[in-house]
mmCIF file of C-alpha atoms in Angstrom:
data_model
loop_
_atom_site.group_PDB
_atom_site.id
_atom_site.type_symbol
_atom_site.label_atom_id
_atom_site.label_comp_id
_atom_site.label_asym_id
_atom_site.label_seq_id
_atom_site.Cartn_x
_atom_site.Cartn_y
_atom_site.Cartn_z
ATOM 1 C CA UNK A 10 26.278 -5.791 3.211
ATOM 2 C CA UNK A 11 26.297 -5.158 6.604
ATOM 3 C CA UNK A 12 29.957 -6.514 7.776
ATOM 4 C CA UNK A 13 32.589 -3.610 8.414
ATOM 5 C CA UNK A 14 35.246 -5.106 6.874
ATOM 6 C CA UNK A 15 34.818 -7.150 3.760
ATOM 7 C CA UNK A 16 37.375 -9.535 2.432
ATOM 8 C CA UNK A 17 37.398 -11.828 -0.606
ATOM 9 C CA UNK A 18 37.390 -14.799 1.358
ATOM 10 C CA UNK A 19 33.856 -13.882 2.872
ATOM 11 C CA UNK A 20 32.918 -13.847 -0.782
ATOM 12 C CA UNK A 21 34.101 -16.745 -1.859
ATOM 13 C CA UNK A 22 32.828 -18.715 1.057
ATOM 14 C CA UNK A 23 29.711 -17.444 1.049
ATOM 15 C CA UNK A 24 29.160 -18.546 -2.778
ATOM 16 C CA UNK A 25 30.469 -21.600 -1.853
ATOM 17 C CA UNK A 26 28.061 -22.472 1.130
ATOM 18 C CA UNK A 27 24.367 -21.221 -1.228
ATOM 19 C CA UNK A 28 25.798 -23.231 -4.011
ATOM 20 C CA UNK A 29 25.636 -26.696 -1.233
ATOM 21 C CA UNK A 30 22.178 -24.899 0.456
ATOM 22 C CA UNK A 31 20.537 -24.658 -2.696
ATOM 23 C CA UNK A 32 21.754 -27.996 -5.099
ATOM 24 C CA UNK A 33 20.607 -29.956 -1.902
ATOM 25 C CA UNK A 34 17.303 -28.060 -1.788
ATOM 26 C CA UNK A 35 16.613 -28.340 -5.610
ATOM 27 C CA UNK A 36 17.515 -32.554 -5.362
ATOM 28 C CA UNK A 37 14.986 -33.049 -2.225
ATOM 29 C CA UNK A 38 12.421 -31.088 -4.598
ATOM 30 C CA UNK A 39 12.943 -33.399 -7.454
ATOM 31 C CA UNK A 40 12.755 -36.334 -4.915
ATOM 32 C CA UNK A 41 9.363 -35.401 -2.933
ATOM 33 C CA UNK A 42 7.443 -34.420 -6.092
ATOM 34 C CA UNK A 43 5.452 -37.109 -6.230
ATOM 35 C CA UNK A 44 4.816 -36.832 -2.333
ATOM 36 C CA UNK A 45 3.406 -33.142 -3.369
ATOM 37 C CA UNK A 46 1.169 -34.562 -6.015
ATOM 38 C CA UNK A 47 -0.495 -36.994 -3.010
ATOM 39 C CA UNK A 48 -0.828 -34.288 -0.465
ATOM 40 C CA UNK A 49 -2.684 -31.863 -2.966
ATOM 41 C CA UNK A 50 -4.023 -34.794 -5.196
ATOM 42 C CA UNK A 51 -3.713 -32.752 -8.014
ATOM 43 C CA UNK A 52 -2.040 -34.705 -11.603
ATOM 44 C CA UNK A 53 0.970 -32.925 -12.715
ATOM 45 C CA UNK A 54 1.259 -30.430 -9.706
ATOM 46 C CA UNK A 55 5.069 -32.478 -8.954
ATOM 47 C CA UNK A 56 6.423 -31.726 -12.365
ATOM 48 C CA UNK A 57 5.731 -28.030 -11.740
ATOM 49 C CA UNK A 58 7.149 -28.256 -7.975
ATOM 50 C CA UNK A 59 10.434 -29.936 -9.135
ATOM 51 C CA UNK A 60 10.700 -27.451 -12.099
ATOM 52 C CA UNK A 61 10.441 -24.051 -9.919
ATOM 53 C CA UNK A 62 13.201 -24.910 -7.558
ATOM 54 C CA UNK A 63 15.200 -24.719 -10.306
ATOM 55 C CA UNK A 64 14.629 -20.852 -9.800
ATOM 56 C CA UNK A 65 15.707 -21.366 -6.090
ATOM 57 C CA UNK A 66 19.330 -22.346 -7.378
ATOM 58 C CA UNK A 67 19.604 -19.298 -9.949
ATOM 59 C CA UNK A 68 18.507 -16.811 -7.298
ATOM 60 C CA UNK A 69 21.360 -18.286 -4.991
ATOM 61 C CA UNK A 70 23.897 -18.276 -7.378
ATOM 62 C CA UNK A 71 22.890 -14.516 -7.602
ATOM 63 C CA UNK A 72 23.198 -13.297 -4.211
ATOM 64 C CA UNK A 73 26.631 -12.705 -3.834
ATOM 65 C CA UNK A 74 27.138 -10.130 -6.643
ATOM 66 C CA UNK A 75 23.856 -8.569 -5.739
ATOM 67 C CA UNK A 76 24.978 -8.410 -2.527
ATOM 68 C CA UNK A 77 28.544 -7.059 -4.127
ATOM 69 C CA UNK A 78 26.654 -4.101 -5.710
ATOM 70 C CA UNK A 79 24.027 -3.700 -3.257
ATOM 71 C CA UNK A 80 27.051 -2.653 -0.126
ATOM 72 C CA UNK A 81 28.343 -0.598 -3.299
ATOM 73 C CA UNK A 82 25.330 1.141 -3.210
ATOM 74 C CA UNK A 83 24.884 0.514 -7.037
ATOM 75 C CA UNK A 84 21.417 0.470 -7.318
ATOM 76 C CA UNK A 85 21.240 1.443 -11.007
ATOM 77 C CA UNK A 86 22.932 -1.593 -11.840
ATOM 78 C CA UNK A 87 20.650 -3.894 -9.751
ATOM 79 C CA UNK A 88 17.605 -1.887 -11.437
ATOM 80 C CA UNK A 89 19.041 -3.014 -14.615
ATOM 81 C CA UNK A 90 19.428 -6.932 -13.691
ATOM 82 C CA UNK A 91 15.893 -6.311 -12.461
ATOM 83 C CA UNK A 92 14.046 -4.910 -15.478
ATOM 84 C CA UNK A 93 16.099 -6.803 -17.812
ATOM 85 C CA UNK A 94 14.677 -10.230 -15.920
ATOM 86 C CA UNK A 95 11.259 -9.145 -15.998
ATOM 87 C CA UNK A 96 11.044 -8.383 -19.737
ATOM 88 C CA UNK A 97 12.507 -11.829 -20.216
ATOM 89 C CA UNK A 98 10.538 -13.697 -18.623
ATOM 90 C CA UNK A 99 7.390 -11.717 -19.120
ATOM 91 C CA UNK A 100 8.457 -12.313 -22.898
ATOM 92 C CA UNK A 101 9.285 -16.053 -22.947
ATOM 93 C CA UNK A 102 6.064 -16.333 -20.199
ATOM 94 C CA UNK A 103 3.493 -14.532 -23.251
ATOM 95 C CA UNK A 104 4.600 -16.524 -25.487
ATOM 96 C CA UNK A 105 4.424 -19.454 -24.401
ATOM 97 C CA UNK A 106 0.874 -18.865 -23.015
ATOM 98 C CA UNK A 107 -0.257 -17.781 -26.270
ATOM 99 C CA UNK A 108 0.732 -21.116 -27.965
ATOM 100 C CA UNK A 109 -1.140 -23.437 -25.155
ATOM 101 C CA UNK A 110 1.609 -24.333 -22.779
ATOM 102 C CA UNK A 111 -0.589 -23.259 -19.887
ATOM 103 C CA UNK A 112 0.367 -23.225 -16.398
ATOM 104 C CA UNK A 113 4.112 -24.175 -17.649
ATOM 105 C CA UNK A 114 4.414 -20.764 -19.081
ATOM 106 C CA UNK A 115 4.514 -19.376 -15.594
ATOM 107 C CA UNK A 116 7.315 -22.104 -14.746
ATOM 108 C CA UNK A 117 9.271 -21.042 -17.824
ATOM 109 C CA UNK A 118 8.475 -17.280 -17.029
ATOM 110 C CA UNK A 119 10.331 -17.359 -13.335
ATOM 111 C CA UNK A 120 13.318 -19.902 -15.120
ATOM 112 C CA UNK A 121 13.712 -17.557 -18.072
ATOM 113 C CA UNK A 122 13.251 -14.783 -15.294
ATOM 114 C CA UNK A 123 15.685 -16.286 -12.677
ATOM 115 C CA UNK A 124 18.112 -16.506 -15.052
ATOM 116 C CA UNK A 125 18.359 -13.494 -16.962
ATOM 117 C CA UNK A 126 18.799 -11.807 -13.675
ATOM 118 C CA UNK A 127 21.656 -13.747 -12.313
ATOM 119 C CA UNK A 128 23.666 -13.293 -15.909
ATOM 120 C CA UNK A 129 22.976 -9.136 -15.905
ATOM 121 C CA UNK A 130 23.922 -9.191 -12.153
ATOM 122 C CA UNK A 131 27.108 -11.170 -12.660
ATOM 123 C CA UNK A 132 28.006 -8.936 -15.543
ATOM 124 C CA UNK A 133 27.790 -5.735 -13.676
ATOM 125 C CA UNK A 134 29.802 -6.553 -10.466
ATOM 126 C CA UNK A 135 32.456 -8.441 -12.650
ATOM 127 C CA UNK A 136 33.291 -10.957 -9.598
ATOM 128 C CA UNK A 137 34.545 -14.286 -9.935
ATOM 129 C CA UNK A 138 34.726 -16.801 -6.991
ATOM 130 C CA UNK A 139 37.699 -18.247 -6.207
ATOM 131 C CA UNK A 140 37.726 -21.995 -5.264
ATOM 132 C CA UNK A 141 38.002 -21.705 -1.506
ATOM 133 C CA UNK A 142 36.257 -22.167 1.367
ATOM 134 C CA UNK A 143 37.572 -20.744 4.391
ATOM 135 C CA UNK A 144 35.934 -21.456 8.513
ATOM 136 C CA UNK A 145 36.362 -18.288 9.821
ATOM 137 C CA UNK A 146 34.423 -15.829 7.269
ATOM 138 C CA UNK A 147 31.644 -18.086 7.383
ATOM 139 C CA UNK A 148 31.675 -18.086 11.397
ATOM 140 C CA UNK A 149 32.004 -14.419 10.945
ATOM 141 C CA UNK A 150 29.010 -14.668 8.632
ATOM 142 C CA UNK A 151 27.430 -17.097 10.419
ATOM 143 C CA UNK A 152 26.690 -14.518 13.292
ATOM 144 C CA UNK A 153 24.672 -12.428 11.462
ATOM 145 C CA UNK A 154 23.469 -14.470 9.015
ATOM 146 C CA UNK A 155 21.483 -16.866 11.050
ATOM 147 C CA UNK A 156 18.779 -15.055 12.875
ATOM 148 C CA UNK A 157 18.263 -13.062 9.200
ATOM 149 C CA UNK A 158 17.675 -16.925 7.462
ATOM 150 C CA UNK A 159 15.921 -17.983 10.627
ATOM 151 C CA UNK A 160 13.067 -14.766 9.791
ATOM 152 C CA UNK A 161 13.537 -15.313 6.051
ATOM 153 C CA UNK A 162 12.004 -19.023 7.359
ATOM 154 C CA UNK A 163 9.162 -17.558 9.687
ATOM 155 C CA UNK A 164 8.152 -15.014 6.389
ATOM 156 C CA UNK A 165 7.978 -18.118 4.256
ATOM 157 C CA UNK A 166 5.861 -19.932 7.264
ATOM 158 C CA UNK A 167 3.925 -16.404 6.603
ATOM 159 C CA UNK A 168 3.270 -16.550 2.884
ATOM 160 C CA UNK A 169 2.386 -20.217 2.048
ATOM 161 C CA UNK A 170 0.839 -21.986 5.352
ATOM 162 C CA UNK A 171 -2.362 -19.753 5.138
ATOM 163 C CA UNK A 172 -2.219 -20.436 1.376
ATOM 164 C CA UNK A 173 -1.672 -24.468 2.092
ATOM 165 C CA UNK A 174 -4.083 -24.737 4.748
ATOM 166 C CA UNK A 175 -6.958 -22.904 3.314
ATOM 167 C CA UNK A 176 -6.820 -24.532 -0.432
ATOM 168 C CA UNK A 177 -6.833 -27.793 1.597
ATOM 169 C CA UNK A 178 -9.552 -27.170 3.901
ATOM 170 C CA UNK A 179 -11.416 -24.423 2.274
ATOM 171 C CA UNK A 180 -10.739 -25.235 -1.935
ATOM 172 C CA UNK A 181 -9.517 -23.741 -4.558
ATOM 173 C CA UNK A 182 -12.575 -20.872 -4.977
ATOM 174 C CA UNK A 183 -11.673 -19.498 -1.505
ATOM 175 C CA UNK A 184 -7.997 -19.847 -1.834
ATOM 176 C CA UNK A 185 -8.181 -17.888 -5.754
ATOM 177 C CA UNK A 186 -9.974 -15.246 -3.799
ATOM 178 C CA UNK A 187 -7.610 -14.747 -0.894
ATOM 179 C CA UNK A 188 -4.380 -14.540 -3.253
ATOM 180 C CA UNK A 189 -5.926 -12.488 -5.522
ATOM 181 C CA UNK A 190 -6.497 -10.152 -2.836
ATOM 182 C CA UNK A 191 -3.032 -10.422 -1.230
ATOM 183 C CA UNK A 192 -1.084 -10.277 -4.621
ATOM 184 C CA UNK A 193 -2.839 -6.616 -5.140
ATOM 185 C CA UNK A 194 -2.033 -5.671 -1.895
ATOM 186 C CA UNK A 195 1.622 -6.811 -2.147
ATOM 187 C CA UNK A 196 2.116 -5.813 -6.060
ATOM 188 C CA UNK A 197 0.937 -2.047 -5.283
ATOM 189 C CA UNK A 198 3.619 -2.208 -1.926
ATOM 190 C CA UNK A 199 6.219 -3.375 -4.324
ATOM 191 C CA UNK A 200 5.723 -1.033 -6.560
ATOM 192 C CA UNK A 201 5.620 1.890 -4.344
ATOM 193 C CA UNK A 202 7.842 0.563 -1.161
ATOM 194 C CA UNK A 203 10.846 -1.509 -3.319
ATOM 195 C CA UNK A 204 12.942 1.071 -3.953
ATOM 196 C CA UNK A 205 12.922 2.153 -0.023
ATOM 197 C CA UNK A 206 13.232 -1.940 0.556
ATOM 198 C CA UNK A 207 16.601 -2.354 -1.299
ATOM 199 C CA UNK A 208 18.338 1.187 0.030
ATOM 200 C CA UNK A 209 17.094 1.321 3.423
ATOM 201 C CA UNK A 210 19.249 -1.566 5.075
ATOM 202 C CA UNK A 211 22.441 -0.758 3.364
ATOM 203 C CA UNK A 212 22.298 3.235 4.396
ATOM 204 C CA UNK A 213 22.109 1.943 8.281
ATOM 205 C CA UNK A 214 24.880 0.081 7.195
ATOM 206 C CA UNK A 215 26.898 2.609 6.443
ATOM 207 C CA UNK A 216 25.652 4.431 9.244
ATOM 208 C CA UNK A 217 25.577 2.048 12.020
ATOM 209 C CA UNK A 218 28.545 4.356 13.959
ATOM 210 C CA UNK A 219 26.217 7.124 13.936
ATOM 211 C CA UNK A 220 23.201 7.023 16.046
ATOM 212 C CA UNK A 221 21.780 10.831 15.969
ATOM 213 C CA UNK A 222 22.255 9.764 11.734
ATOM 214 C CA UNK A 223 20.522 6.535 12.046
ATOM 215 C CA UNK A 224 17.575 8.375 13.914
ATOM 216 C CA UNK A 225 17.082 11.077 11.675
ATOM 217 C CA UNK A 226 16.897 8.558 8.240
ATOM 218 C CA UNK A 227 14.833 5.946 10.280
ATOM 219 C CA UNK A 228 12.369 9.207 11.213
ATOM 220 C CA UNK A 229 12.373 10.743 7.010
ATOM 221 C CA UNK A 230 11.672 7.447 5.968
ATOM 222 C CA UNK A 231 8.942 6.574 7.887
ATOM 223 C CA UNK A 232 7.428 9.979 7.263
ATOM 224 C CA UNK A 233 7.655 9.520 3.345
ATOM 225 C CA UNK A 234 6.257 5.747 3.159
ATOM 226 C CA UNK A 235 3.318 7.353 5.240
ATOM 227 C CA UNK A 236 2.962 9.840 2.516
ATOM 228 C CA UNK A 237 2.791 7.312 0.277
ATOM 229 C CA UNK A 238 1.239 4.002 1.451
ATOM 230 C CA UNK A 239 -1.586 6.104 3.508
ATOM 231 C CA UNK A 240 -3.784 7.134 0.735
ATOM 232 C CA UNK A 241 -2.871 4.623 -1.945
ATOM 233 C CA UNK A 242 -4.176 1.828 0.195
ATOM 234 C CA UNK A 243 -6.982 3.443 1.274
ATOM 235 C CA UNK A 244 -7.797 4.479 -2.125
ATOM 236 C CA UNK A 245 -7.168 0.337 -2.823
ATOM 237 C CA UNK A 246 -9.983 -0.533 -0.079
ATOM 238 C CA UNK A 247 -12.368 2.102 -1.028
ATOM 239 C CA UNK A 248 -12.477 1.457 -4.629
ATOM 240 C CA UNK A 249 -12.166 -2.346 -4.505
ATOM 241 C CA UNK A 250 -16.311 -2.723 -4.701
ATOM 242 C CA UNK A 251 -16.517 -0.770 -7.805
ATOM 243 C CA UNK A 252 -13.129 -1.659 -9.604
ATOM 244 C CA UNK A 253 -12.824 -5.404 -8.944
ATOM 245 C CA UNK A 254 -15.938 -6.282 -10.716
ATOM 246 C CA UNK A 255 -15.260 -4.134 -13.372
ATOM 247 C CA UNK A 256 -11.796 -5.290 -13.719
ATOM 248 C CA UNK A 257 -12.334 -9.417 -13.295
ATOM 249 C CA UNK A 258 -15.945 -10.063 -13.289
ATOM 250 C CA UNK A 259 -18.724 -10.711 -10.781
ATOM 251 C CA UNK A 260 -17.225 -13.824 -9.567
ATOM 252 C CA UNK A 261 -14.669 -11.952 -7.782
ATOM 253 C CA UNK A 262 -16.781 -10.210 -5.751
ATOM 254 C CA UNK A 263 -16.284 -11.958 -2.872
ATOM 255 C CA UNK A 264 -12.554 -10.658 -2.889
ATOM 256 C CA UNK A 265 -13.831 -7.629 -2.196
ATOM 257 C CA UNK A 266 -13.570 -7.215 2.179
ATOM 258 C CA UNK A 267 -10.142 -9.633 1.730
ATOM 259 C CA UNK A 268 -8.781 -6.322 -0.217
ATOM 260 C CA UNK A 269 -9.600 -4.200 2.453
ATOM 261 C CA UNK A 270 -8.229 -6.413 5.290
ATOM 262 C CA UNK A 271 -4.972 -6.853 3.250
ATOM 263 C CA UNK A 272 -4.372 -2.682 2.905
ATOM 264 C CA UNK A 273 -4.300 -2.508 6.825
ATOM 265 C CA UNK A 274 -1.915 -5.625 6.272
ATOM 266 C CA UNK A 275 0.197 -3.544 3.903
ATOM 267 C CA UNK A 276 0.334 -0.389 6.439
ATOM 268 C CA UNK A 277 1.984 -2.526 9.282
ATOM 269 C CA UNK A 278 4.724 -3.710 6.389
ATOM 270 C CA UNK A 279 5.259 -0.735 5.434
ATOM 271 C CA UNK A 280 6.578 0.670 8.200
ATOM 272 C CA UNK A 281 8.103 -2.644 9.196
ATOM 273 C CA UNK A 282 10.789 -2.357 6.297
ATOM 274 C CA UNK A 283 12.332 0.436 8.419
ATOM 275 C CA UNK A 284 12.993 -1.429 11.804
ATOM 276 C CA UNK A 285 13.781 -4.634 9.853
ATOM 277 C CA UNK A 286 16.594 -2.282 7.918
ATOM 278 C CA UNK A 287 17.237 -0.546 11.175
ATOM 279 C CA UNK A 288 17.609 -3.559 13.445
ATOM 280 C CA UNK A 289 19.623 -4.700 10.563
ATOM 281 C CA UNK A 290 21.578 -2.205 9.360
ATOM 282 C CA UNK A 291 22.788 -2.017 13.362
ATOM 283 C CA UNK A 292 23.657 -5.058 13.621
ATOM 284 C CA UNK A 293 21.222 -6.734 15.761
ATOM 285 C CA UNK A 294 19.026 -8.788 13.355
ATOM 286 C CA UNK A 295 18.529 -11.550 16.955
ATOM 287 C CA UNK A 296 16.302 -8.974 17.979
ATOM 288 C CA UNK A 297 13.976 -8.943 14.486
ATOM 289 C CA UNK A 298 14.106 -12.470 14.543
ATOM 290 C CA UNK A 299 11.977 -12.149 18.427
ATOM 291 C CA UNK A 300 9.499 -10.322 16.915
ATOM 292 C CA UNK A 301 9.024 -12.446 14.241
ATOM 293 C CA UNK A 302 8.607 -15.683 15.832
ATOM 294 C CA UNK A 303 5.937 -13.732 18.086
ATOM 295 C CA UNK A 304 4.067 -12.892 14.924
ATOM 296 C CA UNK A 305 4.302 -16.218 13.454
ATOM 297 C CA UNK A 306 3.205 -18.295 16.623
ATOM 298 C CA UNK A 307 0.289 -15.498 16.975
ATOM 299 C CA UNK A 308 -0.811 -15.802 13.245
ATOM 300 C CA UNK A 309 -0.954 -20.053 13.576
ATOM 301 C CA UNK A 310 -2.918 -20.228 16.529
ATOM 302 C CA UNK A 311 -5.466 -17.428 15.343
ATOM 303 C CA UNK A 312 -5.308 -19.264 11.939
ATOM 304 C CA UNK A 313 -6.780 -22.646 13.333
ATOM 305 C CA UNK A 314 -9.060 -20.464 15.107
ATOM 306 C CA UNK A 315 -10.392 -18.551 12.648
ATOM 307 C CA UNK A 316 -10.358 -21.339 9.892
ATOM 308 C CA UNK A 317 -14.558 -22.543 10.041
ATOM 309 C CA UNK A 318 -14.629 -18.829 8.811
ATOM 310 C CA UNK A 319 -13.095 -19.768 5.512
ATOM 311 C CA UNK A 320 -10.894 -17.056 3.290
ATOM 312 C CA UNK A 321 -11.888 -14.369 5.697
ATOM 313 C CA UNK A 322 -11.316 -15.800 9.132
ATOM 314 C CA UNK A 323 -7.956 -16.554 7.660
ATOM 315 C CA UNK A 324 -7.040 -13.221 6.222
ATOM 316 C CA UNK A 325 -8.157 -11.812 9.837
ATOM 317 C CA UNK A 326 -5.506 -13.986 11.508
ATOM 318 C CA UNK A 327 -3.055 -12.513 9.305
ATOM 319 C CA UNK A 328 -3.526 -9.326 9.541
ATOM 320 C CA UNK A 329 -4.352 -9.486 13.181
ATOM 321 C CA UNK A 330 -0.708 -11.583 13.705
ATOM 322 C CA UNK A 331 0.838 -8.738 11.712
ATOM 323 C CA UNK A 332 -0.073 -5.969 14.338
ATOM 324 C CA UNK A 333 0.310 -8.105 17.567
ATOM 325 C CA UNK A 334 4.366 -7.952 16.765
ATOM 326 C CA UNK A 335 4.713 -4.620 16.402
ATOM 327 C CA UNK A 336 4.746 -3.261 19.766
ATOM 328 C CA UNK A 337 7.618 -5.141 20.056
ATOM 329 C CA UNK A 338 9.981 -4.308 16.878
ATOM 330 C CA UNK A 339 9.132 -0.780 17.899
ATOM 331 C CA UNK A 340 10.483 -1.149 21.600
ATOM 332 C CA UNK A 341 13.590 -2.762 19.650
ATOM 333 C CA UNK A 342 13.971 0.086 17.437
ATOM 334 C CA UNK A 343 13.868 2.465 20.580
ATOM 335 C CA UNK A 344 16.304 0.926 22.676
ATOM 336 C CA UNK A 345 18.713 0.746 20.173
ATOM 337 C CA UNK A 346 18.484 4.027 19.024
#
């Protein structure tokens, strides 16, 4: 998306290079399920692992026509792959609930999912891959590409080590609460922020030759996600000790001050997808990568610290790791503009 000049060979090779990543990623899932199954001690909980990195290999054998349309700035037709998937699998995923498959019809949901996309993407940017792999494209690549997979690491670190460490230490009751409070937080941001998410980065793309431009969409964008995000989360944290009994019971009470600590999570992402797509779009995704590993180290350490606190001490390390980087993506953000 980002590369000036695109040739078919950087498509090709690119294909090429996910399809290895993510067949050798899928076989070492298959092969450490039944480690999984010891480390968690849960029956069954292998099966499941092995079966979801199936949707690892369909989202990789996506990317490159997304990608296609996405530098096309054909959103439409990515909005199409998109709903399409999610009536899919939110079909095949009801169904099979409803006839006592259980926690496979969430598996089924993300393959059915996962799939559906990757077809309806593949249809619309009507690109085939050649069979060739070529050095130099994916050196050329390669340059960008590597800080952006070395953050897309440190965000996974993000999402699932809290989520590991605190259904191992803490169990499963303080671990329900704390996702259930993040998944809120992050569905609402989705669902107001994705559209800026997926245009953002490809506009300072297109820009990147421009500076007083680049300044002038970074500045309108962050003044309409403030419009936005400011009182929708707040409205979120407010409401949370009325509505979340209402909505799930009594037993979910205690999900209550994670909700609250989550929307000041979700005002700190907010803003960040504009210097990520900024830093990005620029071509200087080394220096996001910096301010990611700062967060990440931070968010550990407090993590460990804050762990004898249970759900909450963790969701306070997040959050707090979230706002300690952002001094520095905003110094990044001004000297490069």
């Amino acid at each position: 998306i980002q590369i000036r000049r695109l040739r078919s060979d950087h498509a090709d090779t690119l294909f090429w290079t996910l399809q290895v990543l993510s067949g050798g990623l899928v076989l070492a899932a298959i092969l450490l399920r039944g480690a999984v199954e010891r480390f968690f001690d849960q029956e069954g909980l292998g099966a499941l692992f092995a079966a979801t990195s199936f949707v690892l290999y369909l989202r990789a054998t996506a990317a490159v026509p997304r990608a296609l349309l996405t530098r096309e700035l054909r959103f439409a037709a990515t909005a199409f792959a998109t709903i399409a998937a999610e009536v899919a699998g939110g079909a095949v995923g009801l169904c099979l609930a409803l006839t006592g498959y259980g926690v496979w019809s969430l598996i089924f949901l993300q393959l059915t999912s996962a799939a559906v996309q990757m077809l309806a993407l593949w249809w619309k940017a009507a690109w085939k891959p050649h069979a060739r792999w070529s050095r130099r494209p994916f050196e050329e690549l390669w340059r960008f590409s590597a800080s952006r997979g070395l953050v897309n690491v440190l965000h996974f670190f993000d999402n699932h080590l809290p989520r590991i460490i605190l259904g191992r230490v803490a169990g499963a009751t303080d671990l329900g609460h704390f996702v259930f409070a993040k998944r809120l937080l992050e569905m609402t941001a989705n669902t107001l922020l994705s559209p800026v998410k997926e245009v953002s980065m490809p506009v300072f793309a297109r820009v990147q030759n421009n500076l007083e431009e680049a300044r002038r969409v970074y500045c309108d964008g962050s003044r309409l996600t403030a419009t936005a995000v400011f009182p929708a989360f707040a409205g979120i944290a407010l409401t949370a000790p009325l509505l979340v009994p209402l909505a799930v019971g009594k037993s979910w009470i205690a999900a209550v001050p994670l909700i609250a600590l989550f929307a000041l999570n979700a005002y700190r992402k907010s803003f960040n997808i504009w210097n990520s797509a900024l830093l990005r779009g620029l071509g200087k995704p080394e220096w996001l990568l910096a301010a990611d590993i700062w967060r990440t180290v931070g968010t550990i350490a407090l993590i460990f610290l804050l762990l004898p606190h249970g759900s909450i001490g963790v969701c306070l390390a997040v959050v707090i790791g979230t706002f300690v980087s952002w001094p520095l993506a905003m110094r990044y953000v001004a000297r490069l503009t």
